PDB file of C-alpha atoms in Angstrom:
ATOM      1  CA  MET A 121       0.127   0.111  -0.040  1.00  0.00           C
ATOM      2  CA  ILE A 122       1.071   3.379  -1.011  1.00  0.00           C
ATOM      3  CA  ASP A 123       1.162   6.161   1.447  1.00  0.00           C
ATOM      4  CA  SER A 124       3.204   8.916  -1.254  1.00  0.00           C
ATOM      5  CA  ILE A 125       5.046   9.268  -4.707  1.00  0.00           C
ATOM      6  CA  THR A 126       7.308  12.503  -4.717  1.00  0.00           C
ATOM      7  CA  GLN A 127       7.041  14.719  -8.077  1.00  0.00           C
ATOM      8  CA  ALA A 128      10.894  14.432  -8.179  1.00  0.00           C
ATOM      9  CA  ASN A 129      14.141  12.849 -10.129  1.00  0.00           C
ATOM     10  CA  PRO A 130      14.046   9.978  -8.984  1.00  0.00           C
ATOM     11  CA  GLY A 131      10.472   9.530  -7.542  1.00  0.00           C
ATOM     12  CA  VAL A 132       9.919   7.852  -4.621  1.00  0.00           C
ATOM     13  CA  VAL A 133       7.552   5.843  -3.550  1.00  0.00           C
ATOM     14  CA  LYS A 134       6.985   4.877  -0.310  1.00  0.00           C
ATOM     15  CA  CYS A 135       5.103   2.156   1.678  1.00  0.00           C
ATOM     16  CA  LEU A 136       2.402   2.371   4.070  1.00  0.00           C
ATOM     17  CA  GLN A 137       4.343  -1.315   5.039  1.00  0.00           C
ATOM     18  CA  ARG A 138       7.715  -3.104   3.770  1.00  0.00           C
ATOM     19  CA  HIS A 139       7.396  -3.350   0.398  1.00  0.00           C
ATOM     20  CA  GLY A 140       9.647  -6.309   0.344  1.00  0.00           C
ATOM     21  CA  PHE A 141      10.721  -5.302  -2.861  1.00  0.00           C
ATOM     22  CA  SER A 142      15.063  -5.464  -4.503  1.00  0.00           C
ATOM     23  CA  ASP A 143      16.459  -3.044  -6.957  1.00  0.00           C
ATOM     24  CA  ASP A 144      16.087  -3.290 -10.622  1.00  0.00           C
ATOM     25  CA  TRP A 145      12.556  -5.358  -9.804  1.00  0.00           C
ATOM     26  CA  ILE A 146       9.864  -4.448 -12.496  1.00  0.00           C
ATOM     27  CA  VAL A 147       6.680  -2.559 -10.385  1.00  0.00           C
ATOM     28  CA  ARG A 148       3.293  -1.536 -12.003  1.00  0.00           C
ATOM     29  CA  PHE A 149       1.279   0.284 -10.252  1.00  0.00           C
ATOM     30  CA  GLU A 150      -2.838  -0.196  -9.421  1.00  0.00           C
ATOM     31  CA  GLU A 151      -5.839   2.108  -7.651  1.00  0.00           C
ATOM     32  CA  LEU A 152      -3.390   5.689  -7.616  1.00  0.00           C
ATOM     33  CA  LYS A 153      -5.209   8.512  -7.208  1.00  0.00           C
ATOM     34  CA  GLY A 154      -3.404  11.433  -8.493  1.00  0.00           C
ATOM     35  CA  MET A 155      -0.791  10.804 -10.555  1.00  0.00           C
ATOM     36  CA  GLU A 156      -2.330   8.481 -13.071  1.00  0.00           C
ATOM     37  CA  GLU A 157       0.940   8.073 -15.370  1.00  0.00           C
ATOM     38  CA  LEU A 158       2.263   5.979 -13.715  1.00  0.00           C
ATOM     39  CA  LEU A 159      -0.832   3.219 -14.236  1.00  0.00           C
ATOM     40  CA  GLY A 160      -0.271   1.132 -17.013  1.00  0.00           C
ATOM     41  CA  GLN A 161       3.349   1.437 -17.081  1.00  0.00           C
ATOM     42  CA  ARG A 162       6.330  -1.312 -16.109  1.00  0.00           C
ATOM     43  CA  HIS A 163       8.616   1.218 -13.780  1.00  0.00           C
ATOM     44  CA  LYS A 164      12.313  -0.757 -12.712  1.00  0.00           C
ATOM     45  CA  ILE A 165      13.043   0.388  -9.178  1.00  0.00           C
ATOM     46  CA  LYS A 166      15.851   1.165  -6.975  1.00  0.00           C
ATOM     47  CA  VAL A 167      15.194   0.719  -3.733  1.00  0.00           C
ATOM     48  CA  VAL A 168      16.150   3.559  -1.165  1.00  0.00           C
ATOM     49  CA  ASP A 169      14.904   1.516   1.963  1.00  0.00           C
ATOM     50  CA  SER A 170      12.665  -0.861   3.786  1.00  0.00           C
ATOM     51  CA  PHE A 171      10.339   1.226   3.246  1.00  0.00           C
ATOM     52  CA  SER A 172      10.516   3.549  -0.223  1.00  0.00           C
ATOM     53  CA  PHE A 173      12.132   2.810  -3.585  1.00  0.00           C
ATOM     54  CA  SER A 174      12.752   5.173  -6.534  1.00  0.00           C
ATOM     55  CA  ILE A 175      10.619   4.861  -9.967  1.00  0.00           C
ATOM     56  CA  GLY A 176      12.689   7.441 -12.002  1.00  0.00           C
ATOM     57  CA  ASP A 177      11.551  10.823 -12.885  1.00  0.00           C
ATOM     58  CA  THR A 178       7.738  11.839 -12.177  1.00  0.00           C
ATOM     59  CA  SER A 179       8.611  15.971 -11.478  1.00  0.00           C
ATOM     60  CA  SER A 180       6.277  16.473 -14.840  1.00  0.00           C
ATOM     61  CA  TYR A 181       3.291  13.657 -13.417  1.00  0.00           C
ATOM     62  CA  SER A 182       0.545  15.287 -11.419  1.00  0.00           C
ATOM     63  CA  LYS A 183       0.814  14.634  -8.116  1.00  0.00           C
ATOM     64  CA  HIS A 184       0.285  11.482  -6.389  1.00  0.00           C
ATOM     65  CA  LEU A 185      -2.853  12.904  -3.375  1.00  0.00           C
ATOM     66  CA  ALA A 186      -3.764   8.781  -2.552  1.00  0.00           C
ATOM     67  CA  GLY A 187      -3.372   5.261  -2.029  1.00  0.00           C
ATOM     68  CA  GLY A 188      -2.622   3.020  -4.685  1.00  0.00           C
ATOM     69  CA  LEU A 189      -0.277  -0.566  -4.962  1.00  0.00           C
ATOM     70  CA  ALA A 190       2.687  -1.077  -6.185  1.00  0.00           C
ATOM     71  CA  VAL A 191       3.080  -4.825  -7.765  1.00  0.00           C
ATOM     72  CA  GLN A 192       6.627  -7.049  -9.136  1.00  0.00           C
ATOM     73  CA  ILE A 193       6.028  -8.261 -12.557  1.00  0.00           C
ATOM     74  CA  LYS A 194       7.907 -11.237 -12.364  1.00  0.00           C
ATOM     75  CA  GLU A 195       9.292 -11.545 -15.732  1.00  0.00           C
ATOM     76  CA  LYS A 196       9.999 -15.093 -17.683  1.00  0.00           C
ATOM     77  CA  GLN A 197      13.784 -16.163 -17.543  1.00  0.00           C
ATOM     78  CA  ILE A 198      15.733 -17.918 -19.954  1.00  0.00           C
ATOM     79  CA  LEU A 199      18.448 -20.409 -17.614  1.00  0.00           C
ATOM     80  CA  LYS A 200      20.898 -22.333 -19.761  1.00  0.00           C
ATOM     81  CA  HIS A 201      22.638 -25.388 -17.883  1.00  0.00           C
ATOM     82  CA  SER A 202      25.222 -27.492 -19.335  1.00  0.00           C
ATOM     83  CA  SER A 203      24.092 -30.458 -19.924  1.00  0.00           C
ATOM     84  CA  LEU A 204      24.977 -33.633 -17.817  1.00  0.00           C
ATOM     85  CA  GLU A 205      27.548 -35.450 -20.602  1.00  0.00           C
ATOM     86  CA  HIS A 206      29.324 -32.754 -20.287  1.00  0.00           C
ATOM     87  CA  CYS A 207      29.535 -32.811 -16.625  1.00  0.00           C
ATOM     88  CA  LEU A 208      30.459 -35.883 -16.423  1.00  0.00           C
ATOM     89  CA  GLN A 209      32.891 -35.933 -19.160  1.00  0.00           C
ATOM     90  CA  THR A 210      34.576 -32.603 -18.391  1.00  0.00           C
ATOM     91  CA  MET A 211      34.278 -33.206 -14.857  1.00  0.00           C
ATOM     92  CA  THR A 212      33.474 -29.131 -14.577  1.00  0.00           C
ATOM     93  CA  LEU A 213      30.393 -27.316 -12.534  1.00  0.00           C
ATOM     94  CA  SER A 214      28.981 -24.868 -12.582  1.00  0.00           C
ATOM     95  CA  PRO A 215      29.996 -21.583 -10.316  1.00  0.00           C
ATOM     96  CA  LEU A 216      26.303 -21.365  -9.585  1.00  0.00           C
ATOM     97  CA  MET A 217      26.921 -24.774  -7.770  1.00  0.00           C
ATOM     98  CA  TYR A 218      29.113 -23.413  -5.302  1.00  0.00           C
ATOM     99  CA  GLY A 219      26.818 -22.503  -2.819  1.00  0.00           C
ATOM    100  CA  ASP A 220      29.203 -22.014   0.109  1.00  0.00           C
ATOM    101  CA  TYR A 221      32.129 -20.355  -1.238  1.00  0.00           C
ATOM    102  CA  ALA A 222      34.163 -21.173   2.546  1.00  0.00           C
ATOM    103  CA  LYS A 223      33.620 -24.978   1.354  1.00  0.00           C
ATOM    104  CA  PHE A 224      34.668 -24.237  -2.278  1.00  0.00           C
ATOM    105  CA  GLU A 225      35.456 -28.410  -3.136  1.00  0.00           C
ATOM    106  CA  HIS A 226      32.266 -29.573  -1.163  1.00  0.00           C
ATOM    107  CA  SER A 227      30.870 -29.603  -4.749  1.00  0.00           C
ATOM    108  CA  ALA A 228      33.471 -31.117  -6.219  1.00  0.00           C
ATOM    109  CA  GLN A 229      33.425 -33.869  -3.155  1.00  0.00           C
ATOM    110  CA  LEU A 230      29.888 -34.573  -3.910  1.00  0.00           C
ATOM    111  CA  PHE A 231      29.785 -34.817  -7.149  1.00  0.00           C
ATOM    112  CA  ILE A 232      32.359 -37.410  -6.969  1.00  0.00           C
ATOM    113  CA  GLY A 233      30.689 -39.214  -4.453  1.00  0.00           C
ATOM    114  CA  PHE A 234      27.412 -39.744  -6.252  1.00  0.00           C
ATOM    115  CA  GLN A 235      29.112 -40.866  -9.653  1.00  0.00           C
ATOM    116  CA  ALA A 236      31.305 -43.155  -7.203  1.00  0.00           C
ATOM    117  CA  LEU A 237      27.717 -44.520  -5.751  1.00  0.00           C
ATOM    118  CA  ASP A 238      26.199 -45.004  -8.977  1.00  0.00           C
ATOM    119  CA  GLU A 239      29.571 -47.136 -10.331  1.00  0.00           C
ATOM    120  CA  TYR A 240      29.076 -48.926  -7.175  1.00  0.00           C
ATOM    121  CA  ASN A 241      25.672 -49.791  -7.539  1.00  0.00           C
ATOM    122  CA  GLU A 242      25.751 -50.525 -11.589  1.00  0.00           C
ATOM    123  CA  LYS A 243      28.861 -53.276  -9.720  1.00  0.00           C
ATOM    124  CA  ASN A 244      27.452 -55.229  -6.828  1.00  0.00           C
ATOM    125  CA  GLY A 245      23.262 -54.449  -8.289  1.00  0.00           C
ATOM    126  CA  ARG A 246      23.018 -52.553  -4.011  1.00  0.00           C
ATOM    127  CA  LEU A 247      24.224 -50.007  -2.072  1.00  0.00           C
ATOM    128  CA  PRO A 248      27.524 -49.603   0.507  1.00  0.00           C
ATOM    129  CA  ARG A 249      25.888 -51.578   3.656  1.00  0.00           C
ATOM    130  CA  PRO A 250      26.278 -49.030   6.682  1.00  0.00           C
ATOM    131  CA  TRP A 251      29.249 -49.679   9.116  1.00  0.00           C
ATOM    132  CA  ASN A 252      30.770 -52.141   6.511  1.00  0.00           C
ATOM    133  CA  VAL A 253      34.015 -51.714   6.463  1.00  0.00           C
ATOM    134  CA  GLU A 254      34.483 -53.399   3.088  1.00  0.00           C
ATOM    135  CA  ASP A 255      32.340 -52.035   1.190  1.00  0.00           C
ATOM    136  CA  ALA A 256      33.101 -48.740   2.634  1.00  0.00           C
ATOM    137  CA  LYS A 257      36.696 -49.514   1.140  1.00  0.00           C
ATOM    138  CA  GLU A 258      35.924 -50.689  -2.515  1.00  0.00           C
ATOM    139  CA  PHE A 259      33.522 -47.379  -2.678  1.00  0.00           C
ATOM    140  CA  LEU A 260      36.497 -45.826  -2.173  1.00  0.00           C
ATOM    141  CA  LYS A 261      37.924 -46.849  -5.322  1.00  0.00           C
ATOM    142  CA  PHE A 262      35.115 -45.869  -7.573  1.00  0.00           C
ATOM    143  CA  CYS A 263      35.580 -42.342  -5.754  1.00  0.00           C
ATOM    144  CA  GLU A 264      39.769 -42.620  -6.720  1.00  0.00           C
ATOM    145  CA  SER A 265      39.038 -43.827  -9.612  1.00  0.00           C
ATOM    146  CA  ILE A 266      36.743 -41.208 -10.697  1.00  0.00           C
ATOM    147  CA  ASN A 267      38.491 -38.820  -8.704  1.00  0.00           C
ATOM    148  CA  GLU A 268      41.981 -39.715 -10.554  1.00  0.00           C
ATOM    149  CA  LYS A 269      39.836 -39.065 -14.790  1.00  0.00           C
TER     150      LYS A 269
END
């Protein structure tokens, strides 16, 4: 819910409650009284604080009188990924896979571990048994073999 919109460059929209928006999001305005020029348009925002954001030049617009809503417009995004086959052949991971940069090697270790688990299951027809030393040693050999590739 909108409290006020300034006639300025950039125009600042002040909300009655936290807006939850982020920089570069696109919004549209609804139910405004005054400043009708904003209606029916898409506006890229810049967050000022948790209650305010700027929308561009509103200095020539009519005065905002009361109310209104700012609604996020969610746009389609195209994501591109490497194929599983390519990742398995090159043992390369997308930089986006690294969720914790303090544990940089963790993703690569999981990548090898799951491949070794699959090979173990394919060879033995079952998964390694919990707390079984022989199964653990054999599984470790699969891991080392994959890591050497």
